[in-house]
Amino acid sequence: TGLSDSMAPADIAELSRSGALAFRASFDGEMPPRSELYWRALTLERFDGRRWSQSSFAQLPVAPAWEKRGEPLRYSIVMQPSAKPWLFGLDVAQTPLEQTQQMSDFRLQRRQPVERSLLYQVTSWPDAVREPVANQAGLRRALQLPAQGDPRSRAWAAELKRQYPQDEALVQALLSHFNREPFGYTLRPPRLGLNSIDDFLFETRNGFCAHYAGAMTFVLRAAGIPARVVAGYQGGEFNPAGNYVQVRQFDAHAWVEYWQAGRGWVSVDPTFQVAPERIELGLEEALADEQSFLEDSPFSPLR
């Protein structure tokens, strides 16, 4: 169980019905605010009109260029068996763990899948600049879209580009759109048709983090801005007695990063615009009115 290397809109919603522990993180010093705990697992660059998945290039052990800025965070993670090779860390993460390396998309990856509990140390540089100079092949991958499909979203992206020729302004306009328009956050999103991005943006307007991350990445690409989906976990439950944070499967999350010359990859979270309580307080608070939260729990009235 846990995160997969591909994602359709409803997949992370399924994970969010499980309270199983993913990992535990203990910080050497003060823990960052919950809203800053974005635990990267992997990036999803390929889109086939329905699913986002890892590109084949992501498997090449090419370390990305980045510049350290600010002060580092130091912490240790005890990870539960996942049967997957990637580890979890806050950006930009480094670990001295043997047989583990930083891959081209800034994820940490083992040579072999994690089949038993694993303890590792991490140093993260949250203010680092990630790939400030263009990797042209990487940027081409981050602009890839299917040849056809979702015509309304493509037309809207072209209109946004005319209105906001500066990339930063377009990104902010898109975030404001999610905040201002009647979008909803739910574990029970309506079914989407063949043009899934169009259906979500213009018809159903109700979804989970993967809907928002996928739709925003699609529109940015259609507007000519390199972007990709990041899958991982967000937040966690702080245990003051042990000074650690427990991250469970229901903390699974997807967000977006887009590329700008000089600034490199910049992370944004469209879900925060729709359900800020999910990022600041956690999933249970964000879905207080929905019984589908933790259906797998032995304490759930829905079991």
PDB file of N, CA and C in Angstrom, residues 190-251:
ATOM      1  N   PRO A 190     -17.152  13.585  -8.161  1.00  0.00           N
ATOM      2  CA  PRO A 190     -17.961  13.011  -9.238  1.00  0.00           C
ATOM      3  C   PRO A 190     -17.064  12.335 -10.277  1.00  0.00           C
ATOM      4  N   ARG A 191     -17.635  11.377 -10.977  1.00  0.00           N
ATOM      5  CA  ARG A 191     -16.901  10.681 -12.031  1.00  0.00           C
ATOM      6  C   ARG A 191     -16.613  11.638 -13.190  1.00  0.00           C
ATOM      7  N   LEU A 192     -15.426  11.505 -13.767  1.00  0.00           N
ATOM      8  CA  LEU A 192     -15.031  12.376 -14.878  1.00  0.00           C
ATOM      9  C   LEU A 192     -15.106  11.619 -16.201  1.00  0.00           C
ATOM     10  N   GLY A 193     -15.417  12.340 -17.276  1.00  0.00           N
ATOM     11  CA  GLY A 193     -15.526  11.725 -18.591  1.00  0.00           C
ATOM     12  C   GLY A 193     -14.194  11.640 -19.310  1.00  0.00           C
ATOM     13  N   LEU A 194     -14.262  11.521 -20.641  1.00  0.00           N
ATOM     14  CA  LEU A 194     -13.071  11.351 -21.464  1.00  0.00           C
ATOM     15  C   LEU A 194     -12.131  12.550 -21.361  1.00  0.00           C
ATOM     16  N   ASN A 195     -12.686  13.750 -21.355  1.00  0.00           N
ATOM     17  CA  ASN A 195     -11.892  14.970 -21.186  1.00  0.00           C
ATOM     18  C   ASN A 195     -11.881  15.330 -19.697  1.00  0.00           C
ATOM     19  N   SER A 196     -11.041  14.632 -18.946  1.00  0.00           N
ATOM     20  CA  SER A 196     -11.118  14.712 -17.484  1.00  0.00           C
ATOM     21  C   SER A 196     -10.761  16.094 -16.940  1.00  0.00           C
ATOM     22  N   ILE A 197      -9.809  16.778 -17.559  1.00  0.00           N
ATOM     23  CA  ILE A 197      -9.419  18.106 -17.076  1.00  0.00           C
ATOM     24  C   ILE A 197     -10.553  19.102 -17.335  1.00  0.00           C
ATOM     25  N   ASP A 198     -11.119  19.061 -18.540  1.00  0.00           N
ATOM     26  CA  ASP A 198     -12.265  19.927 -18.860  1.00  0.00           C
ATOM     27  C   ASP A 198     -13.419  19.674 -17.902  1.00  0.00           C
ATOM     28  N   ASP A 199     -13.735  18.402 -17.692  1.00  0.00           N
ATOM     29  CA  ASP A 199     -14.870  18.063 -16.824  1.00  0.00           C
ATOM     30  C   ASP A 199     -14.670  18.628 -15.425  1.00  0.00           C
ATOM     31  N   PHE A 200     -13.452  18.472 -14.904  1.00  0.00           N
ATOM     32  CA  PHE A 200     -13.192  18.963 -13.549  1.00  0.00           C
ATOM     33  C   PHE A 200     -13.230  20.486 -13.477  1.00  0.00           C
ATOM     34  N   LEU A 201     -12.546  21.157 -14.394  1.00  0.00           N
ATOM     35  CA  LEU A 201     -12.424  22.623 -14.317  1.00  0.00           C
ATOM     36  C   LEU A 201     -13.729  23.354 -14.610  1.00  0.00           C
ATOM     37  N   PHE A 202     -14.558  22.788 -15.494  1.00  0.00           N
ATOM     38  CA  PHE A 202     -15.720  23.551 -15.966  1.00  0.00           C
ATOM     39  C   PHE A 202     -17.067  22.927 -15.612  1.00  0.00           C
ATOM     40  N   GLU A 203     -17.073  21.667 -15.145  1.00  0.00           N
ATOM     41  CA  GLU A 203     -18.352  21.022 -14.853  1.00  0.00           C
ATOM     42  C   GLU A 203     -18.479  20.632 -13.381  1.00  0.00           C
ATOM     43  N   THR A 204     -17.684  19.654 -12.939  1.00  0.00           N
ATOM     44  CA  THR A 204     -17.883  19.120 -11.583  1.00  0.00           C
ATOM     45  C   THR A 204     -17.325  20.052 -10.502  1.00  0.00           C
ATOM     46  N   ARG A 205     -16.133  20.584 -10.725  1.00  0.00           N
ATOM     47  CA  ARG A 205     -15.477  21.530  -9.804  1.00  0.00           C
ATOM     48  C   ARG A 205     -15.364  21.006  -8.371  1.00  0.00           C
ATOM     49  N   ASN A 206     -15.388  19.709  -8.215  1.00  0.00           N
ATOM     50  CA  ASN A 206     -15.221  19.100  -6.902  1.00  0.00           C
ATOM     51  C   ASN A 206     -14.189  17.991  -7.006  1.00  0.00           C
ATOM     52  N   GLY A 207     -13.193  18.030  -6.120  1.00  0.00           N
ATOM     53  CA  GLY A 207     -12.164  17.010  -6.204  1.00  0.00           C
ATOM     54  C   GLY A 207     -11.245  17.009  -5.002  1.00  0.00           C
ATOM     55  N   PHE A 208     -10.248  16.138  -5.089  1.00  0.00           N
ATOM     56  CA  PHE A 208      -9.256  15.974  -4.046  1.00  0.00           C
ATOM     57  C   PHE A 208      -7.954  16.598  -4.546  1.00  0.00           C
ATOM     58  N   CYS A 209      -6.882  16.507  -3.772  1.00  0.00           N
ATOM     59  CA  CYS A 209      -5.643  17.199  -4.150  1.00  0.00           C
ATOM     60  C   CYS A 209      -5.145  16.816  -5.537  1.00  0.00           C
ATOM     61  N   ALA A 210      -5.302  15.542  -5.917  1.00  0.00           N
ATOM     62  CA  ALA A 210      -4.801  15.103  -7.223  1.00  0.00           C
ATOM     63  C   ALA A 210      -5.548  15.768  -8.368  1.00  0.00           C
ATOM     64  N   HIS A 211      -6.843  16.050  -8.182  1.00  0.00           N
ATOM     65  CA  HIS A 211      -7.599  16.767  -9.214  1.00  0.00           C
ATOM     66  C   HIS A 211      -7.002  18.162  -9.425  1.00  0.00           C
ATOM     67  N   TYR A 212      -6.749  18.853  -8.329  1.00  0.00           N
ATOM     68  CA  TYR A 212      -6.246  20.235  -8.416  1.00  0.00           C
ATOM     69  C   TYR A 212      -4.825  20.278  -8.967  1.00  0.00           C
ATOM     70  N   ALA A 213      -3.969  19.369  -8.482  1.00  0.00           N
ATOM     71  CA  ALA A 213      -2.577  19.358  -8.953  1.00  0.00           C
ATOM     72  C   ALA A 213      -2.509  18.999 -10.437  1.00  0.00           C
ATOM     73  N   GLY A 214      -3.280  17.997 -10.846  1.00  0.00           N
ATOM     74  CA  GLY A 214      -3.270  17.591 -12.246  1.00  0.00           C
ATOM     75  C   GLY A 214      -3.810  18.673 -13.163  1.00  0.00           C
ATOM     76  N   ALA A 215      -4.920  19.301 -12.758  1.00  0.00           N
ATOM     77  CA  ALA A 215      -5.532  20.341 -13.593  1.00  0.00           C
ATOM     78  C   ALA A 215      -4.618  21.557 -13.709  1.00  0.00           C
ATOM     79  N   MET A 216      -4.006  21.970 -12.597  1.00  0.00           N
ATOM     80  CA  MET A 216      -3.138  23.141 -12.649  1.00  0.00           C
ATOM     81  C   MET A 216      -1.909  22.865 -13.519  1.00  0.00           C
ATOM     82  N   THR A 217      -1.325  21.676 -13.379  1.00  0.00           N
ATOM     83  CA  THR A 217      -0.158  21.328 -14.191  1.00  0.00           C
ATOM     84  C   THR A 217      -0.519  21.327 -15.675  1.00  0.00           C
ATOM     85  N   PHE A 218      -1.686  20.780 -16.012  1.00  0.00           N
ATOM     86  CA  PHE A 218      -2.134  20.753 -17.411  1.00  0.00           C
ATOM     87  C   PHE A 218      -2.258  22.172 -17.966  1.00  0.00           C
ATOM     88  N   VAL A 219      -2.927  23.054 -17.230  1.00  0.00           N
ATOM     89  CA  VAL A 219      -3.154  24.418 -17.722  1.00  0.00           C
ATOM     90  C   VAL A 219      -1.833  25.173 -17.857  1.00  0.00           C
ATOM     91  N   LEU A 220      -0.931  25.013 -16.886  1.00  0.00           N
ATOM     92  CA  LEU A 220       0.373  25.680 -16.989  1.00  0.00           C
ATOM     93  C   LEU A 220       1.121  25.206 -18.232  1.00  0.00           C
ATOM     94  N   ARG A 221       1.131  23.909 -18.466  1.00  0.00           N
ATOM     95  CA  ARG A 221       1.808  23.387 -19.663  1.00  0.00           C
ATOM     96  C   ARG A 221       1.163  23.926 -20.938  1.00  0.00           C
ATOM     97  N   ALA A 222      -0.158  23.929 -20.959  1.00  0.00           N
ATOM     98  CA  ALA A 222      -0.856  24.420 -22.151  1.00  0.00           C
ATOM     99  C   ALA A 222      -0.567  25.899 -22.390  1.00  0.00           C
ATOM    100  N   ALA A 223      -0.212  26.627 -21.321  1.00  0.00           N
ATOM    101  CA  ALA A 223       0.151  28.047 -21.441  1.00  0.00           C
ATOM    102  C   ALA A 223       1.649  28.231 -21.695  1.00  0.00           C
ATOM    103  N   GLY A 224       2.379  27.126 -21.847  1.00  0.00           N
ATOM    104  CA  GLY A 224       3.805  27.209 -22.167  1.00  0.00           C
ATOM    105  C   GLY A 224       4.726  27.314 -20.971  1.00  0.00           C
ATOM    106  N   ILE A 225       4.214  27.008 -19.767  1.00  0.00           N
ATOM    107  CA  ILE A 225       5.031  27.073 -18.549  1.00  0.00           C
ATOM    108  C   ILE A 225       5.382  25.647 -18.120  1.00  0.00           C
ATOM    109  N   PRO A 226       6.673  25.279 -18.067  1.00  0.00           N
ATOM    110  CA  PRO A 226       7.039  23.922 -17.646  1.00  0.00           C
ATOM    111  C   PRO A 226       6.527  23.646 -16.230  1.00  0.00           C
ATOM    112  N   ALA A 227       5.879  22.508 -16.047  1.00  0.00           N
ATOM    113  CA  ALA A 227       5.295  22.178 -14.747  1.00  0.00           C
ATOM    114  C   ALA A 227       5.201  20.663 -14.611  1.00  0.00           C
ATOM    115  N   ARG A 228       5.127  20.190 -13.368  1.00  0.00           N
ATOM    116  CA  ARG A 228       4.954  18.759 -13.118  1.00  0.00           C
ATOM    117  C   ARG A 228       4.253  18.562 -11.779  1.00  0.00           C
ATOM    118  N   VAL A 229       3.678  17.379 -11.607  1.00  0.00           N
ATOM    119  CA  VAL A 229       2.990  17.022 -10.368  1.00  0.00           C
ATOM    120  C   VAL A 229       4.008  16.417  -9.404  1.00  0.00           C
ATOM    121  N   VAL A 230       3.943  16.818  -8.144  1.00  0.00           N
ATOM    122  CA  VAL A 230       4.758  16.187  -7.100  1.00  0.00           C
ATOM    123  C   VAL A 230       3.824  15.378  -6.209  1.00  0.00           C
ATOM    124  N   ALA A 231       4.182  14.128  -5.968  1.00  0.00           N
ATOM    125  CA  ALA A 231       3.395  13.267  -5.083  1.00  0.00           C
ATOM    126  C   ALA A 231       4.209  12.969  -3.832  1.00  0.00           C
ATOM    127  N   GLY A 232       3.539  12.969  -2.705  1.00  0.00           N
ATOM    128  CA  GLY A 232       4.206  12.698  -1.444  1.00  0.00           C
ATOM    129  C   GLY A 232       3.203  12.758  -0.312  1.00  0.00           C
ATOM    130  N   TYR A 233       3.611  13.366   0.784  1.00  0.00           N
ATOM    131  CA  TYR A 233       2.737  13.528   1.948  1.00  0.00           C
ATOM    132  C   TYR A 233       2.831  14.969   2.420  1.00  0.00           C
ATOM    133  N   GLN A 234       1.790  15.409   3.101  1.00  0.00           N
ATOM    134  CA  GLN A 234       1.799  16.779   3.616  1.00  0.00           C
ATOM    135  C   GLN A 234       1.339  16.774   5.064  1.00  0.00           C
ATOM    136  N   GLY A 235       2.140  17.438   5.934  1.00  0.00           N
ATOM    137  CA  GLY A 235       1.753  17.572   7.331  1.00  0.00           C
ATOM    138  C   GLY A 235       2.194  16.385   8.163  1.00  0.00           C
ATOM    139  N   GLY A 236       1.298  15.924   9.023  1.00  0.00           N
ATOM    140  CA  GLY A 236       1.593  14.863   9.969  1.00  0.00           C
ATOM    141  C   GLY A 236       1.104  15.265  11.347  1.00  0.00           C
ATOM    142  N   GLU A 237       1.051  14.296  12.232  1.00  0.00           N
ATOM    143  CA  GLU A 237       0.545  14.531  13.592  1.00  0.00           C
ATOM    144  C   GLU A 237       1.722  14.662  14.554  1.00  0.00           C
ATOM    145  N   PHE A 238       1.814  15.807  15.212  1.00  0.00           N
ATOM    146  CA  PHE A 238       2.928  16.064  16.123  1.00  0.00           C
ATOM    147  C   PHE A 238       2.692  15.370  17.457  1.00  0.00           C
ATOM    148  N   ASN A 239       3.718  14.676  17.933  1.00  0.00           N
ATOM    149  CA  ASN A 239       3.675  14.045  19.243  1.00  0.00           C
ATOM    150  C   ASN A 239       4.613  14.812  20.167  1.00  0.00           C
ATOM    151  N   PRO A 240       4.069  15.678  21.044  1.00  0.00           N
ATOM    152  CA  PRO A 240       4.944  16.517  21.877  1.00  0.00           C
ATOM    153  C   PRO A 240       5.780  15.714  22.865  1.00  0.00           C
ATOM    154  N   ALA A 241       5.274  14.560  23.304  1.00  0.00           N
ATOM    155  CA  ALA A 241       6.016  13.758  24.277  1.00  0.00           C
ATOM    156  C   ALA A 241       7.321  13.241  23.672  1.00  0.00           C
ATOM    157  N   GLY A 242       7.269  12.850  22.399  1.00  0.00           N
ATOM    158  CA  GLY A 242       8.471  12.304  21.772  1.00  0.00           C
ATOM    159  C   GLY A 242       9.148  13.262  20.820  1.00  0.00           C
ATOM    160  N   ASN A 243       8.572  14.456  20.647  1.00  0.00           N
ATOM    161  CA  ASN A 243       9.100  15.475  19.729  1.00  0.00           C
ATOM    162  C   ASN A 243       9.290  14.921  18.307  1.00  0.00           C
ATOM    163  N   TYR A 244       8.294  14.203  17.848  1.00  0.00           N
ATOM    164  CA  TYR A 244       8.342  13.701  16.474  1.00  0.00           C
ATOM    165  C   TYR A 244       6.979  13.889  15.815  1.00  0.00           C
ATOM    166  N   VAL A 245       6.960  13.736  14.503  1.00  0.00           N
ATOM    167  CA  VAL A 245       5.721  13.857  13.742  1.00  0.00           C
ATOM    168  C   VAL A 245       5.450  12.512  13.064  1.00  0.00           C
ATOM    169  N   GLN A 246       4.213  12.046  13.189  1.00  0.00           N
ATOM    170  CA  GLN A 246       3.797  10.797  12.548  1.00  0.00           C
ATOM    171  C   GLN A 246       3.028  11.125  11.277  1.00  0.00           C
ATOM    172  N   VAL A 247       3.455  10.540  10.177  1.00  0.00           N
ATOM    173  CA  VAL A 247       2.808  10.787   8.884  1.00  0.00           C
ATOM    174  C   VAL A 247       2.136   9.493   8.437  1.00  0.00           C
ATOM    175  N   ARG A 248       0.842   9.581   8.189  1.00  0.00           N
ATOM    176  CA  ARG A 248       0.055   8.392   7.849  1.00  0.00           C
ATOM    177  C   ARG A 248      -0.384   8.431   6.391  1.00  0.00           C
ATOM    178  N   GLN A 249      -0.941   7.313   5.936  1.00  0.00           N
ATOM    179  CA  GLN A 249      -1.363   7.269   4.531  1.00  0.00           C
ATOM    180  C   GLN A 249      -2.392   8.345   4.216  1.00  0.00           C
ATOM    181  N   PHE A 250      -3.230   8.693   5.182  1.00  0.00           N
ATOM    182  CA  PHE A 250      -4.232   9.731   4.880  1.00  0.00           C
ATOM    183  C   PHE A 250      -3.618  11.127   4.754  1.00  0.00           C
ATOM    184  N   ASP A 251      -2.300  11.246   5.012  1.00  0.00           N
ATOM    185  CA  ASP A 251      -1.596  12.511   4.754  1.00  0.00           C
ATOM    186  C   ASP A 251      -1.036  12.570   3.329  1.00  0.00           C
TER     187      ASP A 251
END
